Every structure is written in structure tokens, then in C-alpha cells.
mmCIF file of C-alpha atoms in Angstrom:
data_model
loop_
_atom_site.group_PDB
_atom_site.id
_atom_site.type_symbol
_atom_site.label_atom_id
_atom_site.label_comp_id
_atom_site.label_asym_id
_atom_site.label_seq_id
_atom_site.Cartn_x
_atom_site.Cartn_y
_atom_site.Cartn_z
ATOM 1 C CA UNK A 1 -0.025 0.009 0.010
ATOM 2 C CA UNK A 2 1.207 3.461 -0.860
ATOM 3 C CA UNK A 3 -0.083 6.855 0.150
ATOM 4 C CA UNK A 4 -2.579 8.035 -2.394
ATOM 5 C CA UNK A 5 -4.669 11.156 -2.963
ATOM 6 C CA UNK A 6 -7.988 11.228 -1.117
ATOM 7 C CA UNK A 7 -9.593 8.494 0.915
ATOM 8 C CA UNK A 8 -8.743 4.867 0.185
ATOM 9 C CA UNK A 9 -10.690 1.690 1.134
ATOM 10 C CA UNK A 10 -9.120 -1.773 1.091
ATOM 11 C CA UNK A 11 -11.812 -4.292 0.266
ATOM 12 C CA UNK A 12 -11.197 -7.989 0.797
ATOM 13 C CA UNK A 13 -13.399 -11.023 0.446
ATOM 14 C CA UNK A 14 -12.271 -14.449 1.739
ATOM 15 C CA UNK A 15 -8.537 -14.725 1.207
ATOM 16 C CA UNK A 16 -8.405 -11.026 0.371
ATOM 17 C CA UNK A 17 -9.801 -10.381 3.879
ATOM 18 C CA UNK A 18 -7.130 -12.666 5.326
ATOM 19 C CA UNK A 19 -4.418 -10.732 3.483
ATOM 20 C CA UNK A 20 -5.815 -7.385 4.698
ATOM 21 C CA UNK A 21 -5.972 -8.712 8.288
ATOM 22 C CA UNK A 22 -2.390 -9.909 7.983
ATOM 23 C CA UNK A 23 -1.313 -6.462 6.781
ATOM 24 C CA UNK A 24 -3.143 -4.814 9.684
ATOM 25 C CA UNK A 25 -1.466 -7.102 12.161
ATOM 26 C CA UNK A 26 2.052 -7.002 10.711
ATOM 27 C CA UNK A 27 2.560 -3.740 8.763
ATOM 28 C CA UNK A 28 0.150 -1.068 10.042
ATOM 29 C CA UNK A 29 2.007 1.633 11.907
ATOM 30 C CA UNK A 30 5.238 1.211 9.974
ATOM 31 C CA UNK A 31 6.920 4.232 8.495
ATOM 32 C CA UNK A 32 5.385 4.904 5.071
ATOM 33 C CA UNK A 33 2.069 3.167 5.863
ATOM 34 C CA UNK A 34 -0.958 5.203 4.833
ATOM 35 C CA UNK A 35 -2.538 7.347 7.496
ATOM 36 C CA UNK A 36 -5.630 5.981 9.223
ATOM 37 C CA UNK A 37 -7.224 9.337 8.296
ATOM 38 C CA UNK A 38 -7.273 8.320 4.594
ATOM 39 C CA UNK A 39 -7.360 4.498 4.743
ATOM 40 C CA UNK A 40 -10.083 2.159 5.995
ATOM 41 C CA UNK A 41 -10.907 -1.524 5.511
ATOM 42 C CA UNK A 42 -14.065 -3.475 4.558
ATOM 43 C CA UNK A 43 -13.643 -7.250 4.974
ATOM 44 C CA UNK A 44 -16.277 -9.843 4.065
ATOM 45 C CA UNK A 45 -16.213 -13.622 4.508
ATOM 46 C CA UNK A 46 -13.084 -13.224 6.733
ATOM 47 C CA UNK A 47 -11.980 -16.674 7.926
ATOM 48 C CA UNK A 48 -9.576 -15.202 10.506
ATOM 49 C CA UNK A 49 -12.123 -12.822 12.084
ATOM 50 C CA UNK A 50 -12.029 -12.888 15.878
ATOM 51 C CA UNK A 51 -15.707 -13.908 16.281
ATOM 52 C CA UNK A 52 -16.540 -16.972 14.242
ATOM 53 C CA UNK A 53 -13.643 -17.153 11.779
ATOM 54 C CA UNK A 54 -12.927 -20.800 11.081
ATOM 55 C CA UNK A 55 -9.234 -20.058 11.035
ATOM 56 C CA UNK A 56 -9.447 -17.401 13.732
ATOM 57 C CA UNK A 57 -8.197 -17.374 17.292
ATOM 58 C CA UNK A 58 -11.509 -18.332 18.939
ATOM 59 C CA UNK A 59 -13.049 -20.730 16.446
ATOM 60 C CA UNK A 60 -12.487 -24.163 17.817
ATOM 61 C CA UNK A 61 -12.373 -25.401 14.241
ATOM 62 C CA UNK A 62 -10.086 -28.381 13.760
ATOM 63 C CA UNK A 63 -8.029 -26.637 11.036
ATOM 64 C CA UNK A 64 -7.349 -23.425 12.980
ATOM 65 C CA UNK A 65 -3.779 -22.170 13.269
ATOM 66 C CA UNK A 66 -2.747 -22.886 9.629
ATOM 67 C CA UNK A 67 -0.688 -19.761 9.768
ATOM 68 C CA UNK A 68 2.710 -19.384 11.532
ATOM 69 C CA UNK A 69 2.374 -15.639 12.057
ATOM 70 C CA UNK A 70 -0.489 -13.621 13.371
ATOM 71 C CA UNK A 71 -3.045 -12.891 10.658
ATOM 72 C CA UNK A 72 -6.074 -11.857 12.695
ATOM 73 C CA UNK A 73 -6.906 -8.188 12.710
ATOM 74 C CA UNK A 74 -5.919 -6.624 16.039
ATOM 75 C CA UNK A 75 -8.775 -4.734 17.796
ATOM 76 C CA UNK A 76 -6.367 -2.012 18.818
ATOM 77 C CA UNK A 77 -5.691 -1.104 15.167
ATOM 78 C CA UNK A 78 -5.606 2.628 14.324
ATOM 79 C CA UNK A 79 -7.546 1.914 11.130
ATOM 80 C CA UNK A 80 -11.311 1.775 10.868
ATOM 81 C CA UNK A 81 -12.387 -1.767 9.926
ATOM 82 C CA UNK A 82 -15.795 -3.059 8.950
ATOM 83 C CA UNK A 83 -15.774 -6.906 9.161
ATOM 84 C CA UNK A 84 -19.004 -8.480 7.659
ATOM 85 C CA UNK A 85 -19.981 -12.115 7.976
ATOM 86 C CA UNK A 86 -23.122 -13.801 6.808
ATOM 87 C CA UNK A 87 -24.743 -16.187 9.320
ATOM 88 C CA UNK A 88 -23.649 -19.728 8.655
ATOM 89 C CA UNK A 89 -20.838 -18.740 6.246
ATOM 90 C CA UNK A 90 -18.724 -21.752 7.236
ATOM 91 C CA UNK A 91 -15.479 -19.739 6.853
ATOM 92 C CA UNK A 92 -16.557 -16.544 8.658
ATOM 93 C CA UNK A 93 -19.212 -17.884 11.010
ATOM 94 C CA UNK A 94 -17.990 -21.242 12.311
ATOM 95 C CA UNK A 95 -19.736 -22.836 15.282
ATOM 96 C CA UNK A 96 -17.887 -22.709 18.633
ATOM 97 C CA UNK A 97 -19.527 -25.796 20.018
ATOM 98 C CA UNK A 98 -17.974 -28.453 17.803
ATOM 99 C CA UNK A 99 -19.774 -31.507 19.236
ATOM 100 C CA UNK A 100 -22.970 -30.498 17.370
ATOM 101 C CA UNK A 101 -22.893 -32.542 14.159
ATOM 102 C CA UNK A 102 -25.873 -30.758 12.616
ATOM 103 C CA UNK A 103 -24.145 -27.389 13.073
ATOM 104 C CA UNK A 104 -20.831 -28.711 11.729
ATOM 105 C CA UNK A 105 -22.483 -30.088 8.554
ATOM 106 C CA UNK A 106 -24.388 -26.837 8.189
ATOM 107 C CA UNK A 107 -21.161 -24.840 8.466
ATOM 108 C CA UNK A 108 -19.491 -27.031 5.881
ATOM 109 C CA UNK A 109 -22.437 -26.543 3.563
ATOM 110 C CA UNK A 110 -22.205 -22.801 4.347
ATOM 111 C CA UNK A 111 -18.645 -22.776 3.030
ATOM 112 C CA UNK A 112 -20.033 -23.612 -0.424
ATOM 113 C CA UNK A 113 -23.550 -22.123 -0.378
ATOM 114 C CA UNK A 114 -23.178 -18.947 1.761
ATOM 115 C CA UNK A 115 -19.494 -17.902 1.597
ATOM 116 C CA UNK A 116 -19.324 -17.136 -2.210
ATOM 117 C CA UNK A 117 -22.530 -15.003 -2.087
ATOM 118 C CA UNK A 118 -22.436 -11.679 -0.352
ATOM 119 C CA UNK A 119 -24.221 -9.947 -3.219
ATOM 120 C CA UNK A 120 -27.342 -8.947 -1.256
ATOM 121 C CA UNK A 121 -25.739 -8.159 2.108
ATOM 122 C CA UNK A 122 -25.880 -4.443 2.920
ATOM 123 C CA UNK A 123 -22.551 -3.019 4.049
ATOM 124 C CA UNK A 124 -24.164 -0.771 6.695
ATOM 125 C CA UNK A 125 -24.106 -2.113 10.248
ATOM 126 C CA UNK A 126 -27.527 -0.566 10.770
ATOM 127 C CA UNK A 127 -29.245 -2.057 7.682
ATOM 128 C CA UNK A 128 -32.219 -4.321 8.227
ATOM 129 C CA UNK A 129 -31.157 -7.888 8.943
ATOM 130 C CA UNK A 130 -27.721 -6.821 10.130
ATOM 131 C CA UNK A 131 -26.434 -6.897 13.673
ATOM 132 C CA UNK A 132 -23.251 -5.268 14.893
ATOM 133 C CA UNK A 133 -20.679 -5.383 17.637
ATOM 134 C CA UNK A 134 -17.804 -3.005 17.981
ATOM 135 C CA UNK A 135 -14.416 -3.784 19.623
ATOM 136 C CA UNK A 136 -11.819 -1.041 19.355
ATOM 137 C CA UNK A 137 -11.853 0.272 15.758
ATOM 138 C CA UNK A 138 -13.394 -2.883 14.316
ATOM 139 C CA UNK A 139 -17.133 -3.069 13.758
ATOM 140 C CA UNK A 140 -18.179 -6.684 13.317
ATOM 141 C CA UNK A 141 -21.341 -7.061 11.280
ATOM 142 C CA UNK A 142 -23.325 -10.271 11.286
ATOM 143 C CA UNK A 143 -26.007 -10.658 8.631
ATOM 144 C CA UNK A 144 -28.839 -13.189 9.013
ATOM 145 C CA UNK A 145 -29.062 -15.946 6.358
ATOM 146 C CA UNK A 146 -32.149 -17.857 5.375
ATOM 147 C CA UNK A 147 -32.510 -20.787 4.932
ATOM 148 C CA UNK A 148 -29.857 -22.643 6.861
ATOM 149 C CA UNK A 149 -27.320 -23.985 4.275
ATOM 150 C CA UNK A 150 -28.279 -27.606 4.918
ATOM 151 C CA UNK A 151 -31.537 -26.729 3.110
ATOM 152 C CA UNK A 152 -29.896 -25.177 0.073
ATOM 153 C CA UNK A 153 -30.133 -21.606 -1.138
ATOM 154 C CA UNK A 154 -33.819 -21.155 -1.974
ATOM 155 C CA UNK A 155 -36.314 -19.776 0.517
ATOM 156 C CA UNK A 156 -39.878 -20.937 -0.041
ATOM 157 C CA UNK A 157 -43.013 -22.227 1.758
ATOM 158 C CA UNK A 158 -41.634 -25.768 1.929
ATOM 159 C CA UNK A 159 -38.237 -24.808 3.351
ATOM 160 C CA UNK A 160 -39.525 -22.384 5.962
ATOM 161 C CA UNK A 161 -40.831 -24.935 8.451
ATOM 162 C CA UNK A 162 -37.769 -27.148 8.042
ATOM 163 C CA UNK A 163 -35.582 -24.074 8.694
ATOM 164 C CA UNK A 164 -37.630 -23.217 11.762
ATOM 165 C CA UNK A 165 -37.016 -26.753 13.152
ATOM 166 C CA UNK A 166 -33.272 -26.904 12.366
ATOM 167 C CA UNK A 167 -32.238 -23.355 13.334
ATOM 168 C CA UNK A 168 -32.436 -23.833 17.185
ATOM 169 C CA UNK A 169 -30.292 -26.983 17.097
ATOM 170 C CA UNK A 170 -27.721 -25.259 14.889
ATOM 171 C CA UNK A 171 -27.671 -22.039 16.929
ATOM 172 C CA UNK A 172 -26.956 -23.995 20.122
ATOM 173 C CA UNK A 173 -23.451 -24.523 18.749
ATOM 174 C CA UNK A 174 -22.634 -20.807 18.502
ATOM 175 C CA UNK A 175 -21.264 -18.456 21.074
ATOM 176 C CA UNK A 176 -21.312 -15.075 19.360
ATOM 177 C CA UNK A 177 -20.768 -11.685 21.018
ATOM 178 C CA UNK A 178 -23.886 -9.783 21.863
ATOM 179 C CA UNK A 179 -24.591 -8.064 18.598
ATOM 180 C CA UNK A 180 -26.913 -5.037 18.566
ATOM 181 C CA UNK A 181 -29.827 -5.190 16.151
ATOM 182 C CA UNK A 182 -30.017 -2.727 13.286
#
């Protein structure tokens, strides 16, 4: 990153969010880094996010700690960070209670059904269907997903009652921070 003219936003989805988190943890604050006054970050589907990232520090996922250096975004960063995850995105919203087989299979399905599709998720923490939690300069946004990934990607009258029955069992496996509703 080099200093530019005007405001700059680093946008990263999936591995791009991991790379941006790595930069924030390892290079922010170095001489020549852009000023936090002109640079901010928007991360979506971030697998190393603090809350729910399958490769993050609190996930409990069996494949966590792939990385040999810190890649998670530090909450004490000087930069403004918006970190958005869809509910049940198996990379960015991994269950913390790993003994729940239904939740694990749902999260694995979410890696393929939910993770690639952030096209209809509003970026605003206060948008309808979004919930937010702020720690330091990072605002974590969690966006509700329907139906649960185990049921596919289509929401209809047949899926709704199945979703209603599965959702409580799946949610029992999550320990998310107390997000504020929009």
C-alpha cells in the first residue's frame, strides 16, 4: 500500500480479507504506511475474524492455526475496519460448540452455499437484517441468512418450516458476541 490522494478503502473477500488482516497485524503503523485518516478496510467472509472465523483465534475449528504468524486483525488497530460475515458462512461464522454434528455439517455446507454469495448483504451495520458489535476500531457485522445452508439456497414455503425446526439446534453450537440489532 502506498499513500494516495484522497480516501482509500481496502476491500477484501475471503482470502483477500485474510491478506488485509495480515497487513493490519504486521505492517500497520510502519513508516510509510498510509494514515488511518485516509485508509479504511471493509472485510467480508473473513476466515480469520475474531468472532466466528474458522481459522481465527477463537473458532474451535479443527483446522485453525494454519498460519505461523498472526493474521487476525488486532482490535487496537488505528484503522477503521468493517468486518462483515453472513450467518452460517462456514468460513466466517464457524460454530464454537464443535460437538454438534448438525451445526458442523451446516457450516461445511455454508462454506459452499453462503461464503461465495455476499451480493445482497448491505454493508451498513444498521441495515435491516444486520447486527453489529464494536471492539476497538473494528465493527463486526453479522447478517442473517435464510434458509440454513443444509436446506440449500432457496427460501420458499416448503423450506420455511424445516428451517424453523433446524435453526435452534444449529444455533446451540454458536457463542457469538452480543450483537446489537439494526
